[in-house]
């Protein structure tokens, strides 16, 4: 895969996941949070399983190793991350800006987990500096109210932090596995199993489908999250995870707020503020530090530098 195609896929992923914040906020007005996440992956899992049956020879996991990878994806990346995030964001004290800042800790948490499970993925000192610069950029871009960030909703914010940790750990453990399974198969069964786990949790929390208000906006938000953010988004994510590793691919959480801001500007008439521009530029600096070797190689190939 060329660097240009890798970059294009990365930006597409950031765009669909960034704009998903808008769809989540819209949908939570009509769905109980965990049931909303479960229904999202019911649809995405069925669609992805049909796609896997079409493109691969065997769309079923085989053996203990492959089912172990599916279990990791289902519990940590699908069920753990989304259930905790949706519950956390259902608290009015957790705004999209605050959630974006907390989720932006994912690359840093990934680095911590990688030191334990993937020694080859460790960053240099400059790379770690790049992660921290990128995190600063995400904070500047999201521009949360400091009093709100440390104020009410402490438990809900802790849930969002645990969501980021769940996703980071799941990424590292998935990368560490030696299972040779098609990405489409792994994604489909992780989604279906993860959706089942969230349905069980939803029942335990007393959530019911009778609470859902089936409006046009509710259906559109569910469809966007299931097809674009989940089906297409996770297909791209797992492809790039295999190519880039968990630390670099989870940098998408730094770029996603940029597209969340752009989506708000286009669809909700939210203004582009100086913080948006400044945050984007700081994130670019962080990327340049993390990816400095790849950028230098690309520039040499194009004859820009010697």
One Martini backbone bead per residue (centre of mass of N, CA, C, O) as a GRO file, in nm:
protein
  306
    1UNK     BB    1   0.094   0.037   0.025
    2UNK     BB    2   0.080   0.352  -0.018
    3UNK     BB    3   0.117   0.650   0.136
    4UNK     BB    4  -0.121   0.794   0.002
    5UNK     BB    5  -0.333   0.577   0.073
    6UNK     BB    6  -0.292   0.578   0.374
    7UNK     BB    7  -0.365   0.876   0.416
    8UNK     BB    8  -0.648   0.865   0.295
    9UNK     BB    9  -0.763   0.656   0.494
   10UNK     BB   10  -0.708   0.817   0.750
   11UNK     BB   11  -0.891   1.062   0.674
   12UNK     BB   12  -1.151   0.906   0.642
   13UNK     BB   13  -1.160   0.800   0.928
   14UNK     BB   14  -1.161   1.077   1.068
   15UNK     BB   15  -1.424   1.173   0.934
   16UNK     BB   16  -1.627   0.948   1.030
   17UNK     BB   17  -1.552   0.971   1.338
   18UNK     BB   18  -1.592   1.273   1.379
   19UNK     BB   19  -1.895   1.289   1.271
   20UNK     BB   20  -2.013   1.084   1.485
   21UNK     BB   21  -2.061   1.277   1.721
   22UNK     BB   22  -2.313   1.403   1.597
   23UNK     BB   23  -2.480   1.136   1.580
   24UNK     BB   24  -2.474   1.067   1.878
   25UNK     BB   25  -2.608   1.324   1.990
   26UNK     BB   26  -2.867   1.285   1.828
   27UNK     BB   27  -2.945   0.986   1.922
   28UNK     BB   28  -2.960   1.028   2.245
   29UNK     BB   29  -3.255   1.159   2.223
   30UNK     BB   30  -3.389   0.846   2.137
   31UNK     BB   31  -3.177   0.665   2.299
   32UNK     BB   32  -3.050   0.443   2.480
   33UNK     BB   33  -2.717   0.411   2.501
   34UNK     BB   34  -2.656   0.097   2.485
   35UNK     BB   35  -2.873   0.026   2.278
   36UNK     BB   36  -2.762   0.206   2.059
   37UNK     BB   37  -2.491   0.057   2.029
   38UNK     BB   38  -2.610  -0.224   1.971
   39UNK     BB   39  -2.773  -0.155   1.714
   40UNK     BB   40  -2.536  -0.058   1.550
   41UNK     BB   41  -2.391  -0.357   1.556
   42UNK     BB   42  -2.607  -0.523   1.435
   43UNK     BB   43  -2.596  -0.396   1.156
   44UNK     BB   44  -2.291  -0.398   1.101
   45UNK     BB   45  -2.248  -0.706   1.137
   46UNK     BB   46  -2.433  -0.807   0.911
   47UNK     BB   47  -2.303  -0.651   0.680
   48UNK     BB   48  -2.011  -0.763   0.725
   49UNK     BB   49  -2.079  -1.065   0.691
   50UNK     BB   50  -2.178  -1.041   0.402
   51UNK     BB   51  -1.909  -0.930   0.297
   52UNK     BB   52  -1.730  -1.167   0.387
   53UNK     BB   53  -1.883  -1.388   0.219
   54UNK     BB   54  -1.795  -1.246  -0.055
   55UNK     BB   55  -1.455  -1.200  -0.015
   56UNK     BB   56  -1.425  -1.475   0.139
   57UNK     BB   57  -1.393  -1.813   0.186
   58UNK     BB   58  -1.398  -1.785   0.522
   59UNK     BB   59  -1.630  -1.627   0.756
   60UNK     BB   60  -1.496  -1.810   0.988
   61UNK     BB   61  -1.368  -1.876   1.271
   62UNK     BB   62  -1.061  -2.063   1.356
   63UNK     BB   63  -0.996  -2.146   1.643
   64UNK     BB   64  -0.858  -2.016   1.926
   65UNK     BB   65  -0.701  -1.769   1.815
   66UNK     BB   66  -0.930  -1.635   1.652
   67UNK     BB   67  -1.139  -1.618   1.887
   68UNK     BB   68  -0.959  -1.439   2.065
   69UNK     BB   69  -0.960  -1.191   1.883
   70UNK     BB   70  -1.264  -1.153   1.879
   71UNK     BB   71  -1.294  -1.114   2.186
   72UNK     BB   72  -1.125  -0.860   2.205
   73UNK     BB   73  -1.286  -0.686   2.007
   74UNK     BB   74  -1.564  -0.715   2.148
   75UNK     BB   75  -1.491  -0.617   2.446
   76UNK     BB   76  -1.299  -0.356   2.388
   77UNK     BB   77  -1.371  -0.213   2.104
   78UNK     BB   78  -1.681  -0.241   2.118
   79UNK     BB   79  -1.822  -0.268   2.399
   80UNK     BB   80  -1.644  -0.108   2.594
   81UNK     BB   81  -1.613   0.158   2.443
   82UNK     BB   82  -1.917   0.225   2.363
   83UNK     BB   83  -2.063   0.198   2.630
   84UNK     BB   84  -1.895   0.406   2.789
   85UNK     BB   85  -1.929   0.646   2.594
   86UNK     BB   86  -2.242   0.663   2.586
   87UNK     BB   87  -2.286   0.698   2.886
   88UNK     BB   88  -2.108   0.947   2.925
   89UNK     BB   89  -2.258   1.130   2.699
   90UNK     BB   90  -2.545   1.130   2.851
   91UNK     BB   91  -2.409   1.342   3.013
   92UNK     BB   92  -2.434   1.684   3.017
   93UNK     BB   93  -2.134   1.734   3.129
   94UNK     BB   94  -2.055   1.576   2.855
   95UNK     BB   95  -1.921   1.706   2.610
   96UNK     BB   96  -1.778   1.688   2.309
   97UNK     BB   97  -1.518   1.831   2.396
   98UNK     BB   98  -1.452   1.658   2.642
   99UNK     BB   99  -1.455   1.384   2.500
  100UNK     BB  100  -1.227   1.451   2.299
  101UNK     BB  101  -1.005   1.491   2.507
  102UNK     BB  102  -1.017   1.212   2.642
  103UNK     BB  103  -0.985   1.038   2.379
  104UNK     BB  104  -0.697   1.169   2.312
  105UNK     BB  105  -0.548   0.959   2.513
  106UNK     BB  106  -0.515   0.698   2.347
  107UNK     BB  107  -0.218   0.713   2.237
  108UNK     BB  108  -0.091   0.720   2.518
  109UNK     BB  109  -0.212   0.451   2.619
  110UNK     BB  110  -0.095   0.279   2.394
  111UNK     BB  111   0.201   0.320   2.472
  112UNK     BB  112   0.180   0.186   2.746
  113UNK     BB  113   0.082  -0.096   2.645
  114UNK     BB  114   0.314  -0.148   2.438
  115UNK     BB  115   0.543  -0.184   2.647
  116UNK     BB  116   0.419  -0.467   2.739
  117UNK     BB  117   0.328  -0.613   2.438
  118UNK     BB  118   0.508  -0.407   2.219
  119UNK     BB  119   0.829  -0.336   2.190
  120UNK     BB  120   0.844  -0.254   1.874
  121UNK     BB  121   0.634   0.010   1.930
  122UNK     BB  122   0.822   0.197   2.042
  123UNK     BB  123   0.906   0.516   2.118
  124UNK     BB  124   1.066   0.784   2.101
  125UNK     BB  125   1.115   1.081   2.239
  126UNK     BB  126   1.005   1.237   1.994
  127UNK     BB  127   0.745   1.073   1.966
  128UNK     BB  128   0.630   1.145   2.244
  129UNK     BB  129   0.626   1.447   2.190
  130UNK     BB  130   0.424   1.427   1.957
  131UNK     BB  131   0.188   1.320   2.125
  132UNK     BB  132   0.170   1.565   2.318
  133UNK     BB  133   0.125   1.779   2.101
  134UNK     BB  134  -0.134   1.654   1.988
  135UNK     BB  135  -0.294   1.679   2.252
  136UNK     BB  136  -0.285   1.983   2.268
  137UNK     BB  137  -0.434   2.029   2.002
  138UNK     BB  138  -0.701   1.892   2.090
  139UNK     BB  139  -0.759   2.084   2.322
  140UNK     BB  140  -0.763   2.348   2.161
  141UNK     BB  141  -0.986   2.264   1.961
  142UNK     BB  142  -1.212   2.192   2.176
  143UNK     BB  143  -1.236   2.403   2.405
  144UNK     BB  144  -1.281   2.357   2.702
  145UNK     BB  145  -1.421   2.404   3.006
  146UNK     BB  146  -1.240   2.397   3.286
  147UNK     BB  147  -1.476   2.386   3.494
  148UNK     BB  148  -1.614   2.141   3.353
  149UNK     BB  149  -1.383   1.930   3.346
  150UNK     BB  150  -1.368   1.945   3.687
  151UNK     BB  151  -1.655   1.907   3.754
  152UNK     BB  152  -1.911   1.775   3.676
  153UNK     BB  153  -1.930   1.439   3.591
  154UNK     BB  154  -1.700   1.247   3.694
  155UNK     BB  155  -1.802   0.962   3.627
  156UNK     BB  156  -1.848   1.005   3.322
  157UNK     BB  157  -1.550   1.077   3.259
  158UNK     BB  158  -1.435   0.809   3.354
  159UNK     BB  159  -1.579   0.639   3.138
  160UNK     BB  160  -1.435   0.769   2.895
  161UNK     BB  161  -1.152   0.690   2.985
  162UNK     BB  162  -1.210   0.383   2.981
  163UNK     BB  163  -1.272   0.377   2.682
  164UNK     BB  164  -0.990   0.456   2.584
  165UNK     BB  165  -0.847   0.217   2.723
  166UNK     BB  166  -0.999  -0.012   2.581
  167UNK     BB  167  -0.910   0.060   2.293
  168UNK     BB  168  -0.605   0.053   2.334
  169UNK     BB  169  -0.581  -0.240   2.435
  170UNK     BB  170  -0.720  -0.375   2.193
  171UNK     BB  171  -0.515  -0.286   1.979
  172UNK     BB  172  -0.266  -0.425   2.099
  173UNK     BB  173  -0.375  -0.722   2.121
  174UNK     BB  174  -0.443  -0.752   1.821
  175UNK     BB  175  -0.151  -0.704   1.718
  176UNK     BB  176  -0.018  -0.942   1.896
  177UNK     BB  177  -0.143  -1.138   1.726
  178UNK     BB  178  -0.106  -1.451   1.514
  179UNK     BB  179  -0.355  -1.440   1.361
  180UNK     BB  180  -0.479  -1.563   1.033
  181UNK     BB  181  -0.725  -1.333   0.960
  182UNK     BB  182  -0.961  -1.187   0.814
  183UNK     BB  183  -1.076  -0.876   0.865
  184UNK     BB  184  -1.376  -0.921   0.799
  185UNK     BB  185  -1.420  -1.150   1.002
  186UNK     BB  186  -1.329  -1.012   1.259
  187UNK     BB  187  -1.526  -0.772   1.246
  188UNK     BB  188  -1.800  -0.913   1.234
  189UNK     BB  189  -1.774  -1.088   1.501
  190UNK     BB  190  -1.711  -0.856   1.692
  191UNK     BB  191  -1.975  -0.704   1.649
  192UNK     BB  192  -2.179  -0.928   1.724
  193UNK     BB  193  -2.065  -0.991   2.006
  194UNK     BB  194  -2.067  -0.698   2.112
  195UNK     BB  195  -2.372  -0.656   2.081
  196UNK     BB  196  -2.455  -0.882   2.276
  197UNK     BB  197  -2.320  -0.761   2.528
  198UNK     BB  198  -2.486  -0.492   2.519
  199UNK     BB  199  -2.765  -0.618   2.553
  200UNK     BB  200  -2.714  -0.733   2.831
  201UNK     BB  201  -2.648  -0.459   2.963
  202UNK     BB  202  -2.914  -0.317   2.894
  203UNK     BB  203  -3.090  -0.504   3.062
  204UNK     BB  204  -2.939  -0.452   3.333
  205UNK     BB  205  -3.018  -0.126   3.304
  206UNK     BB  206  -3.329  -0.117   3.187
  207UNK     BB  207  -3.334  -0.120   2.889
  208UNK     BB  208  -3.564  -0.032   2.614
  209UNK     BB  209  -3.726  -0.027   2.306
  210UNK     BB  210  -3.970   0.149   2.417
  211UNK     BB  211  -3.779   0.418   2.444
  212UNK     BB  212  -3.783   0.455   2.149
  213UNK     BB  213  -3.766   0.718   1.900
  214UNK     BB  214  -3.882   0.680   1.563
  215UNK     BB  215  -3.727   0.894   1.396
  216UNK     BB  216  -3.562   1.026   1.137
  217UNK     BB  217  -3.310   1.110   1.300
  218UNK     BB  218  -3.265   0.838   1.438
  219UNK     BB  219  -3.226   0.667   1.180
  220UNK     BB  220  -2.992   0.830   1.056
  221UNK     BB  221  -2.791   0.800   1.290
  222UNK     BB  222  -2.784   0.491   1.290
  223UNK     BB  223  -2.699   0.449   0.994
  224UNK     BB  224  -2.433   0.605   1.003
  225UNK     BB  225  -2.297   0.444   1.234
  226UNK     BB  226  -2.323   0.158   1.103
  227UNK     BB  227  -2.197   0.210   0.812
  228UNK     BB  228  -1.973   0.428   0.831
  229UNK     BB  229  -1.838   0.418   1.122
  230UNK     BB  230  -1.835   0.098   1.134
  231UNK     BB  231  -1.802  -0.054   0.870
  232UNK     BB  232  -1.596   0.134   0.725
  233UNK     BB  233  -1.418   0.231   0.960
  234UNK     BB  234  -1.317  -0.056   1.069
  235UNK     BB  235  -1.198  -0.154   0.808
  236UNK     BB  236  -0.980   0.062   0.798
  237UNK     BB  237  -0.858   0.029   1.078
  238UNK     BB  238  -0.755  -0.272   1.051
  239UNK     BB  239  -0.575  -0.219   0.811
  240UNK     BB  240  -0.394   0.003   0.955
  241UNK     BB  241  -0.308  -0.159   1.201
  242UNK     BB  242  -0.132  -0.361   1.037
  243UNK     BB  243   0.056  -0.128   0.912
  244UNK     BB  244   0.111   0.087   1.168
  245UNK     BB  245  -0.011   0.036   1.430
  246UNK     BB  246  -0.150   0.144   1.731
  247UNK     BB  247  -0.022   0.423   1.769
  248UNK     BB  248  -0.064   0.558   1.488
  249UNK     BB  249  -0.371   0.499   1.442
  250UNK     BB  250  -0.462   0.648   1.719
  251UNK     BB  251  -0.418   0.941   1.599
  252UNK     BB  252  -0.712   0.982   1.501
  253UNK     BB  253  -0.807   1.124   1.773
  254UNK     BB  254  -0.675   1.401   1.681
  255UNK     BB  255  -0.833   1.444   1.396
  256UNK     BB  256  -1.139   1.410   1.445
  257UNK     BB  257  -1.206   1.699   1.565
  258UNK     BB  258  -1.175   1.845   1.298
  259UNK     BB  259  -1.425   1.703   1.162
  260UNK     BB  260  -1.627   1.782   1.378
  261UNK     BB  261  -1.605   2.086   1.324
  262UNK     BB  262  -1.680   2.075   1.021
  263UNK     BB  263  -1.958   1.942   1.059
  264UNK     BB  264  -2.073   2.172   1.235
  265UNK     BB  265  -2.041   2.390   1.015
  266UNK     BB  266  -2.212   2.256   0.785
  267UNK     BB  267  -2.479   2.136   0.961
  268UNK     BB  268  -2.483   2.356   1.237
  269UNK     BB  269  -2.345   2.643   1.211
  270UNK     BB  270  -2.062   2.624   1.325
  271UNK     BB  271  -1.795   2.788   1.402
  272UNK     BB  272  -1.470   2.886   1.308
  273UNK     BB  273  -1.218   2.905   1.521
  274UNK     BB  274  -0.908   2.978   1.634
  275UNK     BB  275  -0.884   2.703   1.779
  276UNK     BB  276  -0.916   2.527   1.531
  277UNK     BB  277  -0.664   2.623   1.381
  278UNK     BB  278  -0.452   2.586   1.605
  279UNK     BB  279  -0.503   2.287   1.662
  280UNK     BB  280  -0.435   2.183   1.380
  281UNK     BB  281  -0.138   2.284   1.373
  282UNK     BB  282  -0.041   2.127   1.622
  283UNK     BB  283  -0.108   1.847   1.515
  284UNK     BB  284   0.087   1.862   1.274
  285UNK     BB  285   0.341   1.871   1.449
  286UNK     BB  286   0.300   1.600   1.589
  287UNK     BB  287   0.306   1.430   1.330
  288UNK     BB  288   0.588   1.513   1.236
  289UNK     BB  289   0.732   1.381   1.477
  290UNK     BB  290   0.627   1.087   1.449
  291UNK     BB  291   0.669   1.098   1.102
  292UNK     BB  292   0.961   1.190   1.016
  293UNK     BB  293   1.080   0.950   0.856
  294UNK     BB  294   0.858   0.924   0.637
  295UNK     BB  295   0.881   1.217   0.538
  296UNK     BB  296   1.180   1.209   0.458
  297UNK     BB  297   1.156   0.980   0.252
  298UNK     BB  298   0.947   1.116   0.064
  299UNK     BB  299   1.118   1.370  -0.003
  300UNK     BB  300   1.355   1.215  -0.131
  301UNK     BB  301   1.191   1.076  -0.359
  302UNK     BB  302   1.104   1.381  -0.467
  303UNK     BB  303   1.366   1.579  -0.430
  304UNK     BB  304   1.349   1.791  -0.184
  305UNK     BB  305   1.569   1.623  -0.039
  306UNK     BB  306   1.903   1.487   0.035
   0.00000   0.00000   0.00000
